[in-house]
Structures are given as C-alpha cells and as structure tokens.
Coordinates of N, CA, C and O in Angstrom, one line a residue:
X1468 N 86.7 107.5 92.9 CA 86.9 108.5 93.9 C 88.3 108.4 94.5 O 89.0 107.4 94.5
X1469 N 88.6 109.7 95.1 CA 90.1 109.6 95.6 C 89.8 109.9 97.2 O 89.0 110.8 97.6
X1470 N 90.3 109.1 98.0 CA 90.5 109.0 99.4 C 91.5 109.9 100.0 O 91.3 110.6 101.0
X1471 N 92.4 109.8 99.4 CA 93.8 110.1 100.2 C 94.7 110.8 99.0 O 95.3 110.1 98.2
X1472 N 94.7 112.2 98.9 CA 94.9 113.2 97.8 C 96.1 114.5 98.4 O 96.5 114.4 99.5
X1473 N 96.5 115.4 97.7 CA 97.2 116.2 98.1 C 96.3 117.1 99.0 O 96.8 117.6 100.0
X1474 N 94.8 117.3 98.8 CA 94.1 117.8 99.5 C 94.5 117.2 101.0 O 95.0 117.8 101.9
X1475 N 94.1 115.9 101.0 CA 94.2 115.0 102.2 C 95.8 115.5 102.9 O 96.2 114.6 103.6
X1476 N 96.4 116.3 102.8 CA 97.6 116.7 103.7 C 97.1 117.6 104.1 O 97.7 117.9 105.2
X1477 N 96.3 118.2 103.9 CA 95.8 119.5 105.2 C 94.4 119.0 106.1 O 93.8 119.7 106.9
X1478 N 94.2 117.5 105.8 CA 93.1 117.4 106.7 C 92.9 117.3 108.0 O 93.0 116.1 108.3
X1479 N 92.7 117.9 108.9 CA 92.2 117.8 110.7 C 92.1 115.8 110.5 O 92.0 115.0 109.6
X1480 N 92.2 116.0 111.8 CA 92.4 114.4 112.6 C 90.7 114.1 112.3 O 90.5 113.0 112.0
X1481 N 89.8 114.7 112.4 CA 88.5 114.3 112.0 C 88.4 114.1 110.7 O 88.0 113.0 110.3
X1482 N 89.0 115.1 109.9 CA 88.7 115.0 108.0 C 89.4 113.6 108.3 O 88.6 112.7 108.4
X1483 N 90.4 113.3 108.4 CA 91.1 111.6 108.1 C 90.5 110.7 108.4 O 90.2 109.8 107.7
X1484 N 90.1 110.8 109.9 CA 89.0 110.0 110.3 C 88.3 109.6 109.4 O 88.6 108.6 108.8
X1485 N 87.4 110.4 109.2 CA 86.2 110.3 107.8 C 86.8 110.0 106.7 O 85.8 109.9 106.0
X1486 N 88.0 109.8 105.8 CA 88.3 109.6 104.6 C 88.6 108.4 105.2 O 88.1 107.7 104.3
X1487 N 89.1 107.5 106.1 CA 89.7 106.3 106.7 C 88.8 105.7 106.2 O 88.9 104.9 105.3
X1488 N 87.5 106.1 107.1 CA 86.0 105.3 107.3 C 85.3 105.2 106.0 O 84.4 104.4 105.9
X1489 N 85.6 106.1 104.9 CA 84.9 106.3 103.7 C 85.6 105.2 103.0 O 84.9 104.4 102.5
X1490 N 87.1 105.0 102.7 CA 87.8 104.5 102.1 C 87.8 102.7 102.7 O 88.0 101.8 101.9
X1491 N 87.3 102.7 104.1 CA 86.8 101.0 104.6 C 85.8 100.8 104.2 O 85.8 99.7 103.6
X1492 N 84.3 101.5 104.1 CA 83.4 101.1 103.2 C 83.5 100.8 101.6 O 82.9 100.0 100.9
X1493 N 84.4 101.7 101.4 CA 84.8 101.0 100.0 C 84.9 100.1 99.5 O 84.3 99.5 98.7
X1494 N 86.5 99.9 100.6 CA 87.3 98.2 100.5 C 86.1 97.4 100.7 O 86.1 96.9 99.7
X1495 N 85.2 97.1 101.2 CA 84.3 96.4 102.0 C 83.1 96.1 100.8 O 82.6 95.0 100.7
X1496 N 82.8 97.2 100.0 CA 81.7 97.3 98.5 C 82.9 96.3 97.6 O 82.3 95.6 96.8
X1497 N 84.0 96.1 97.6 CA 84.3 95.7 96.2 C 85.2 94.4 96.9 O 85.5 93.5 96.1
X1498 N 85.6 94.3 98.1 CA 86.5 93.0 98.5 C 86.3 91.5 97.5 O 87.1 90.7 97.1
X1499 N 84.7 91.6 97.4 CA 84.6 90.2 96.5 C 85.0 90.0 95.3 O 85.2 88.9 95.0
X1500 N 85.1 91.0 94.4 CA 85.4 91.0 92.9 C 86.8 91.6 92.8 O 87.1 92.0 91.7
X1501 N 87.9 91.8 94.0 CA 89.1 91.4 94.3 C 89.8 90.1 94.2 O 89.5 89.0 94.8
X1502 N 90.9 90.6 93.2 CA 91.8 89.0 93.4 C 92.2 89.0 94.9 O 92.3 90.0 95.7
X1503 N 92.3 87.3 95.0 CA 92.9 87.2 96.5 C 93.9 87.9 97.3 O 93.9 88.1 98.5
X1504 N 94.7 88.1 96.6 CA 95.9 88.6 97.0 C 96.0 90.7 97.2 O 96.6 91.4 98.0
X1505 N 95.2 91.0 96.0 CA 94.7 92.4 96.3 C 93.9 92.5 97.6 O 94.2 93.3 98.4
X1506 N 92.9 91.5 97.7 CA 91.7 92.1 98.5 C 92.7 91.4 100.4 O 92.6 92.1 101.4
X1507 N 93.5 90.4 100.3 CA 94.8 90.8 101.3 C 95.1 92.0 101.7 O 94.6 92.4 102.7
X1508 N 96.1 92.7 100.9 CA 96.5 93.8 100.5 C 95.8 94.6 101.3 O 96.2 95.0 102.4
X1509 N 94.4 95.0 100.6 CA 93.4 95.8 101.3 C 93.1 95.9 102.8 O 93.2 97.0 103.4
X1510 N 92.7 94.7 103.3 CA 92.4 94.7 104.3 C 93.1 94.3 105.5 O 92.7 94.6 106.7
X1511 N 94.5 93.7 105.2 CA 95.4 92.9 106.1 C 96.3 94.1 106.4 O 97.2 94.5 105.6
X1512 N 96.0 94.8 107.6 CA 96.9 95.8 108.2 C 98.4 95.3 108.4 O 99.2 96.3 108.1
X1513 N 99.1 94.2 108.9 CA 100.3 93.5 108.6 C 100.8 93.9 107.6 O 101.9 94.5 107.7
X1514 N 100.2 93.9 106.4 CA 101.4 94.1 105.0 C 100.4 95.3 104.7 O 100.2 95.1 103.5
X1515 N 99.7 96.6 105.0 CA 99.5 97.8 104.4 C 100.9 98.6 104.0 O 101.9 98.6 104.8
X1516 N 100.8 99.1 103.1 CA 101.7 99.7 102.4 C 102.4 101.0 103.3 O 103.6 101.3 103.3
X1517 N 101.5 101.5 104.0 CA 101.6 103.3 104.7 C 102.5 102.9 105.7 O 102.2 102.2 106.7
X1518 N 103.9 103.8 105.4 CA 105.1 103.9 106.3 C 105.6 103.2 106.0 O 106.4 102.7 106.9
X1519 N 105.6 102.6 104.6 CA 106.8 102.0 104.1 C 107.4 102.5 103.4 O 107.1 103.7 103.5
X1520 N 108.6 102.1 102.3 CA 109.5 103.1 101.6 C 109.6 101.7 100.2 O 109.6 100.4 100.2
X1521 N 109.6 102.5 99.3 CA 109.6 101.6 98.2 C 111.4 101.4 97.9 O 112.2 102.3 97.8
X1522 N 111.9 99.7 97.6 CA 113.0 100.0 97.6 C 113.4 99.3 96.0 O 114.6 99.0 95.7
X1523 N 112.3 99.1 95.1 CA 112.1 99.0 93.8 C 111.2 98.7 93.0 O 110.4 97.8 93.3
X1524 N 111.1 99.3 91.8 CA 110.0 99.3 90.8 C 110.3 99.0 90.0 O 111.1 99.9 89.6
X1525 N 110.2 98.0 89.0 CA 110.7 97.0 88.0 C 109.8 97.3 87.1 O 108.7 96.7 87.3
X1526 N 109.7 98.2 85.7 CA 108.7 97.8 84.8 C 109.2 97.6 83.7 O 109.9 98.2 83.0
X1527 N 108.5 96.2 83.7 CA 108.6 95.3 81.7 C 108.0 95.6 81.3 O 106.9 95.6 81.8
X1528 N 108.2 96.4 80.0 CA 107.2 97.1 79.4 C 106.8 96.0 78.2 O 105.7 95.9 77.8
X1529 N 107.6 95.3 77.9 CA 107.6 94.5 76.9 C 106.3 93.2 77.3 O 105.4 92.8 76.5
X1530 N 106.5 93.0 78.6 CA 105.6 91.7 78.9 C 104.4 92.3 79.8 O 103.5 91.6 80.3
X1531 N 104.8 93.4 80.0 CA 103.3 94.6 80.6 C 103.7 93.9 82.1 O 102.6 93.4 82.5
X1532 N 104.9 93.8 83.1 CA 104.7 93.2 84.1 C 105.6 94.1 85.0 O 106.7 94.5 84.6
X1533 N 105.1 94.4 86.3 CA 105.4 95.2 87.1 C 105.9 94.6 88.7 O 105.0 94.2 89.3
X1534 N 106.7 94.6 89.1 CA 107.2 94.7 90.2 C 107.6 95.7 91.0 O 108.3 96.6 90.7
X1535 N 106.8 95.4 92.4 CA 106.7 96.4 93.5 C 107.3 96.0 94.6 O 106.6 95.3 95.3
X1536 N 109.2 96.4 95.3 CA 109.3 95.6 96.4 C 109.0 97.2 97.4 O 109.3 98.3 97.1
X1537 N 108.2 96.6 98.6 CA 108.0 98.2 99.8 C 108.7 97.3 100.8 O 108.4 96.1 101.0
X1538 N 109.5 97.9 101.4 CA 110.2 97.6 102.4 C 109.7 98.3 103.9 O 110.0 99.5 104.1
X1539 N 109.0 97.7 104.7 CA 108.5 98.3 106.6 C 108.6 97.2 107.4 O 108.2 96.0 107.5
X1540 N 109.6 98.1 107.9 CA 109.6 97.2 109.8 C 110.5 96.4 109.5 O 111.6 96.9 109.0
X1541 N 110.2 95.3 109.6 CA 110.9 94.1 109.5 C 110.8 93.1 108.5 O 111.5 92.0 108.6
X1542 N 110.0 93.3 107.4 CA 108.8 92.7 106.5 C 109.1 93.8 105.1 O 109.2 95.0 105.1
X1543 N 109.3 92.6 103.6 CA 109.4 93.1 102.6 C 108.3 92.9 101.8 O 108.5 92.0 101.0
X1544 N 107.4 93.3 101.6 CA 106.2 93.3 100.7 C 106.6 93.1 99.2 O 107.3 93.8 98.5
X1545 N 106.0 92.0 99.2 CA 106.5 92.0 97.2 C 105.3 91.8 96.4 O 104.6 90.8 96.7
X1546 N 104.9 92.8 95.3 CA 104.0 92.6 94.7 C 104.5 92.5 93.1 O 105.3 93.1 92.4
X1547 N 103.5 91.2 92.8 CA 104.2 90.8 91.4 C 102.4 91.4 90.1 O 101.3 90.8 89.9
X1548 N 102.7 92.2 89.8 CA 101.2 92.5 88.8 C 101.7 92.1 87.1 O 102.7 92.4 86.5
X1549 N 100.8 91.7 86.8 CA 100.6 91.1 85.6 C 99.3 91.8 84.6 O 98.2 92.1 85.2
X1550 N 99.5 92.1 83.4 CA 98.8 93.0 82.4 C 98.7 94.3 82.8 O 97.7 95.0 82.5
X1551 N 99.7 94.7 83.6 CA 100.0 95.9 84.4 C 100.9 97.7 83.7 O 102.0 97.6 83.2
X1552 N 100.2 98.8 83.9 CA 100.9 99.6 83.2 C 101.0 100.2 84.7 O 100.4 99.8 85.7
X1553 N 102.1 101.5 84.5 CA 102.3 102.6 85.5 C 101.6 103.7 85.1 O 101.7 104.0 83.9
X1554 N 100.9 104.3 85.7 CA 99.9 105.7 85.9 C 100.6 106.3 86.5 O 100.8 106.3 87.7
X1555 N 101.4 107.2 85.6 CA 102.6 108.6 86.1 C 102.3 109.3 84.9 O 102.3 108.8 83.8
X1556 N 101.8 110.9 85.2 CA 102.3 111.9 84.1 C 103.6 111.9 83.9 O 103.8 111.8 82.7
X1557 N 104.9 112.0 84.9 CA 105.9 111.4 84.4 C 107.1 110.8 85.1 O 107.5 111.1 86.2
X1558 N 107.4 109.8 84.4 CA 108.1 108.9 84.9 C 109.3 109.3 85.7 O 109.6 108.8 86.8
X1559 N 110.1 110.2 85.1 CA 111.5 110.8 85.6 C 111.2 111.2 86.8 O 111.9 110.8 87.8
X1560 N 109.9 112.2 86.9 CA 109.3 112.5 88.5 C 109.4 111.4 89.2 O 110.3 111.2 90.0
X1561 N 108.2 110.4 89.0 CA 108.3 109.1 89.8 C 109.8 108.3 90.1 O 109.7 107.5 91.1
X1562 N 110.9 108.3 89.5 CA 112.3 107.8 90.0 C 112.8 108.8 90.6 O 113.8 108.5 91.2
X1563 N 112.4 110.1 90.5 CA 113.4 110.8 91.4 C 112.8 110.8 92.5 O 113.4 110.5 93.6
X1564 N 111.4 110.9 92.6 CA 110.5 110.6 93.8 C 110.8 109.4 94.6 O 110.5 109.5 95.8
X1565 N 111.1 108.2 94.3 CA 111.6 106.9 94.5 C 112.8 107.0 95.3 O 112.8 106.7 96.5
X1566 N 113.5 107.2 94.8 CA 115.0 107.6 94.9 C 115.3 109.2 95.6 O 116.4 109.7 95.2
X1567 N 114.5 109.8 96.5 CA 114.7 111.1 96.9 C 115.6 110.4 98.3 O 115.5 109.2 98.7
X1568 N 116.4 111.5 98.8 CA 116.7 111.4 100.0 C 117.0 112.6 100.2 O 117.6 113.3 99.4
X1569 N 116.6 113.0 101.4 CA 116.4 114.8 102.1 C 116.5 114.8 103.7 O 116.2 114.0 104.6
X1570 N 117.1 115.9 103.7 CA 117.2 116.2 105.2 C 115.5 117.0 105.8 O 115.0 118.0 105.4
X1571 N 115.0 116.3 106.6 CA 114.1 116.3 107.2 C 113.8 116.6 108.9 O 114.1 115.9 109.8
X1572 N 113.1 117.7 108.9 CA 112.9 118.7 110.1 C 112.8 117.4 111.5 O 113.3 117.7 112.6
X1573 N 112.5 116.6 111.4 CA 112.3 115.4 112.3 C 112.7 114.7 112.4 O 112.8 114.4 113.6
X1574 N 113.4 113.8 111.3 CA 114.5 112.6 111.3 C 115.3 112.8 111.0 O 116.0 111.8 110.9
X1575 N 115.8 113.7 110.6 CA 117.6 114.0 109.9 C 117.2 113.4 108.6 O 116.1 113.5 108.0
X1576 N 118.3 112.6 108.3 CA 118.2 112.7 106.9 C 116.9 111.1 106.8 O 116.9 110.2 107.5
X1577 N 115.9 111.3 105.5 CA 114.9 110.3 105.4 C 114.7 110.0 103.8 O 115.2 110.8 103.0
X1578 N 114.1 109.2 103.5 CA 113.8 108.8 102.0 C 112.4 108.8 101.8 O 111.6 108.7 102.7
X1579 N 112.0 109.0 100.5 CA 110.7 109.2 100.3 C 109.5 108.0 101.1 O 109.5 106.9 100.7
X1580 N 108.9 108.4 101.8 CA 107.8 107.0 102.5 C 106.5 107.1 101.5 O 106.4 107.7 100.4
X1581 N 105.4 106.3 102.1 CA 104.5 105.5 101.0 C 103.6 106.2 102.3 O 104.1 106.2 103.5
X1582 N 102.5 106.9 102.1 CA 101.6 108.2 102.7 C 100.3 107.0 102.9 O 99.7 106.4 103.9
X1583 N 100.1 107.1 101.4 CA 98.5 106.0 101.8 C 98.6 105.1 100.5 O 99.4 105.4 99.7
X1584 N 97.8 104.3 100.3 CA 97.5 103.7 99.6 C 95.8 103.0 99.1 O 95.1 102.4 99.9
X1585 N 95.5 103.3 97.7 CA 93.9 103.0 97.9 C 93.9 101.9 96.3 O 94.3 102.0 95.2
X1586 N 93.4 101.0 96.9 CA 92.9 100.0 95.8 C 91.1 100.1 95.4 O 90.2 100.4 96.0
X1587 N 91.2 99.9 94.4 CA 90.0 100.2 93.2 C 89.6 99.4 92.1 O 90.5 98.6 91.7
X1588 N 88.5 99.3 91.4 CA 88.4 99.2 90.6 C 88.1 100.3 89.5 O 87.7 101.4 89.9
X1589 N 88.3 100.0 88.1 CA 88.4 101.3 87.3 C 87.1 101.2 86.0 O 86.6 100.2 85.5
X1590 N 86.9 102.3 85.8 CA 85.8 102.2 85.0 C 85.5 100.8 84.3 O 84.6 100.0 84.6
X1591 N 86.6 100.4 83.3 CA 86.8 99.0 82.2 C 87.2 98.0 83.0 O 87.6 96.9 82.5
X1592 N 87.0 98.1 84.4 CA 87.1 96.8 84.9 C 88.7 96.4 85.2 O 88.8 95.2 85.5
X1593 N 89.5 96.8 85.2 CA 90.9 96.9 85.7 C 91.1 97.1 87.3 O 90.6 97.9 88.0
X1594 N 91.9 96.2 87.4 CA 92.4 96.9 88.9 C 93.2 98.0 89.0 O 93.9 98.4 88.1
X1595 N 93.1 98.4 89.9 CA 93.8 100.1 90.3 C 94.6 100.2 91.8 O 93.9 100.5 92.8
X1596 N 95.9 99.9 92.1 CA 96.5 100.3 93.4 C 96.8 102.1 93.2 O 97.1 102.4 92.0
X1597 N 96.8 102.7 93.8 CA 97.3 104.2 93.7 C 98.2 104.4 95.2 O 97.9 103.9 96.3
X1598 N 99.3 105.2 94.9 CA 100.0 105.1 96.2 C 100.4 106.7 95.9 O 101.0 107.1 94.9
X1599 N 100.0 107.4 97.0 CA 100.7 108.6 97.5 C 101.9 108.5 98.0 O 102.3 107.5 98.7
X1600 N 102.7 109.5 97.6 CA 104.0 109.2 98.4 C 104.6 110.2 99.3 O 103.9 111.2 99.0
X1601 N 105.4 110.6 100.3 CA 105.5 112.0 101.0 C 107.1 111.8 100.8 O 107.6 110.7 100.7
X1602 N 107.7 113.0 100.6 CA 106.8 114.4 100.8 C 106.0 114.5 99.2 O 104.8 114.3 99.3
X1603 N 106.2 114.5 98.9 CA 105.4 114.6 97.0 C 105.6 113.0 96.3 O 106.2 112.0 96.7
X1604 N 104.9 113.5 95.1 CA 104.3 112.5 93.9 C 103.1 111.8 94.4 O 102.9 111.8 95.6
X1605 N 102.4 111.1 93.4 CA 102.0 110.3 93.5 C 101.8 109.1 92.4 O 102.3 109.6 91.4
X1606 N 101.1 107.6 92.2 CA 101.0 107.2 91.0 C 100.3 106.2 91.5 O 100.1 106.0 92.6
X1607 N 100.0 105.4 90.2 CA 98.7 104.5 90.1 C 99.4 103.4 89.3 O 100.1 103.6 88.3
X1608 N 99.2 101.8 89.9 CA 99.4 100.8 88.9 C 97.8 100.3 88.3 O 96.9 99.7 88.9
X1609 N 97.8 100.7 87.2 CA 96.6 99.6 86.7 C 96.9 98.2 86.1 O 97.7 98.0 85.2
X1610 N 96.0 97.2 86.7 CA 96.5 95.8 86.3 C 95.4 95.0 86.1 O 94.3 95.5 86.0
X1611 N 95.7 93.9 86.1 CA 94.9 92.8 85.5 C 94.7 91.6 86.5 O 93.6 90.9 86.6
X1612 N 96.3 91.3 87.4 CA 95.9 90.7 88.1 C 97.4 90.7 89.2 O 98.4 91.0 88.5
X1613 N 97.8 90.4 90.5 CA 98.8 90.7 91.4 C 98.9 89.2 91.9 O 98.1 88.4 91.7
X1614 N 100.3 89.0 92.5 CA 100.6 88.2 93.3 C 101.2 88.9 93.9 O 101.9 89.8 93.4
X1615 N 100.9 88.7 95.6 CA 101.3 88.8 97.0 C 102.5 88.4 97.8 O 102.1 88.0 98.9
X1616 N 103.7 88.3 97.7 CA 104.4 87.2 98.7 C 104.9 88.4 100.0 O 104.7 89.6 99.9
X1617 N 105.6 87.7 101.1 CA 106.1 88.9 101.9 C 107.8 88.2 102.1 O 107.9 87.0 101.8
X1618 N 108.9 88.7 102.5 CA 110.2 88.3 103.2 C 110.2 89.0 104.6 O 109.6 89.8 105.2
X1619 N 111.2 88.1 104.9 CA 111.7 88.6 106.3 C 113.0 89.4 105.7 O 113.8 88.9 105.0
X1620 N 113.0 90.9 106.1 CA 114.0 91.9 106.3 C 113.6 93.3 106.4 O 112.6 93.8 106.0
X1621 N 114.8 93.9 107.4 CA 114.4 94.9 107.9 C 114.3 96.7 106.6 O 114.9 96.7 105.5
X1622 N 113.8 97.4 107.0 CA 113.8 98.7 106.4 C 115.2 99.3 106.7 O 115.4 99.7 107.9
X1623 N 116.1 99.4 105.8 CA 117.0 100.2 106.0 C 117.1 101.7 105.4 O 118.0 102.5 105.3
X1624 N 116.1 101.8 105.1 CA 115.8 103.9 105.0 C 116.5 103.7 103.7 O 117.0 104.8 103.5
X1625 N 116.9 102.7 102.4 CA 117.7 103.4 101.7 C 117.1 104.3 100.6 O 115.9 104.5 100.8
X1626 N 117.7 104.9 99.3 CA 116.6 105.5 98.9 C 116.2 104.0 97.8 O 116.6 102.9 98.2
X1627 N 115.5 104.1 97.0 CA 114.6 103.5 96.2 C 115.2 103.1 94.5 O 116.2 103.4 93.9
X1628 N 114.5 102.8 94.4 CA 114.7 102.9 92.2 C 113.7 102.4 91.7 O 113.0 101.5 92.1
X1629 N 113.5 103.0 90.7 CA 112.8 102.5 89.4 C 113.1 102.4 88.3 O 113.1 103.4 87.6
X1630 N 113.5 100.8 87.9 CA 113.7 100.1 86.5 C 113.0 99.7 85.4 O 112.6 98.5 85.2
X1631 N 113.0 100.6 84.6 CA 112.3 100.6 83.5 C 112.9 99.5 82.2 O 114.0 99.9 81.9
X1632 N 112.6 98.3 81.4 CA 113.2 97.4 80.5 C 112.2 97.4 79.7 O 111.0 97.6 80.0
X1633 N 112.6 97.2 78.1 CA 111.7 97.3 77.5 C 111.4 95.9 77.2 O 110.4 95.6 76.6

C-alpha cells in the first residue's frame, strides 16, 4: 500500500492525520522482521528523512550497492544498502529531480526536499524504502539489507546528484 502519494498533496490536515496513523500501524506490523538499522530509520524521528534534501545517490550497479547521503538540520543521514536496485521509471528524471534548484513562492530560491518517506516490505520479501520528493518525482530503493550511520553537518540547501558507476 502507498501512504504518502501524489494524491497525498491534496490531502486536508485530517486526510494526513489518518495516512500518518495508518502508515504507524504499519511500521509497528512489520518493525520485527526489519533490519536493525531500517526498523531505526522507521521509527527514530531524529534521523526521519522528511525535510531533508538529498545531497547524493551513488549507484554500483556492478556490486548492486547503493548509497543515500540526506542532509537536515544539522545531521547527515547516510544510508549504505546492499543487494540494492533503484525503482525509477526514469533515471534522468530522478537526477534532475535530485539536482533541481527553483525559485520558490516562499523561500526564494530552494532545492528539491524529501516530502515523506515509507518503508516496506515487498511481495518476494525484499525491503522497500520509497521517498517522495517535492515539488515532484518520486522513487523506491529495493534492497536486501542497509546500514545506518549519521555525521555532524549542517544542510546547506545545495542541489543534489546522482552517481551512476557500472
């Protein structure tokens, strides 16, 4: 199921409400048969993804391994996934989406932010992070298994990238 969708931009403060609360019983059904460091992820508001800005995506295609740095606040989220592919219809979208920077009715100029984020499991038993991004895209890492670390540094709004190696 999808929690947090393009639909989900038109939802009233109640519809969210209820996708919040729908999307915590979730996390809460599947937290045990989460790796440690995902079911962190999940639940540890400290390092949630939402209102951060991604400031690289590293994919080895060759060794199936993915790197995710999100940069919020003060705090660098690094996620290291292993037997890991990217879930993009297409990729060129997802780096320009990465890498957007726009003049914005509210902050002057801003770079693409991270909207929500929902962890899963997937039919064959894979893990699934999916990250909305605003103002558009979205995409899905399916994986096998993540490591968690965090740094100390701040969000400097820059735009983003995505490194593709084969």
């Amino acid at each position: 199921m999808r929690w947090f969708s393009a639909e989900s931009d038109e939802m009233d403060d109640a519809g969210w409400d209820r996708a919040l609360a729908d999307y915590a019983k979730h996390v809460a059904a599947i937290a045990s048969r989460l790796p440690r460091d995902l079911a962190r992820l999940a639940t540890d508001t400290s390092i949630g993804l939402h209102d951060g800005h991604i400031e690289e995506i590293v994919v080895e295609r060759g060794s199936r391994e993915v790197l995710l740095v999100v940069a919020r606040d003060d705090v660098h989220i690094i996620l290291e996934f292993q037997d890991a592919t990217i879930v993009s219809d297409d990729l060129q979208r997802l780096a320009y989406a990465v890498g957007a920077q726009f003049q914005s009715d509210h902050w002057g100029e801003a770079t693409t932010q991270i909207f929500a984020q929902e962890i899963d499991i997937s039919d064959n038993g894979r893990f699934v992070l999916r990250i909305r991004l605003w103002p558009f895209h979205q995409f899905a890492i399916e994986f096998g298994d993540v490591h968690l670390r965090t740094a100390p540094g701040e969000d400097k709004g820059n735009p983003g990238r995505l490194v593709l190696r084969e």
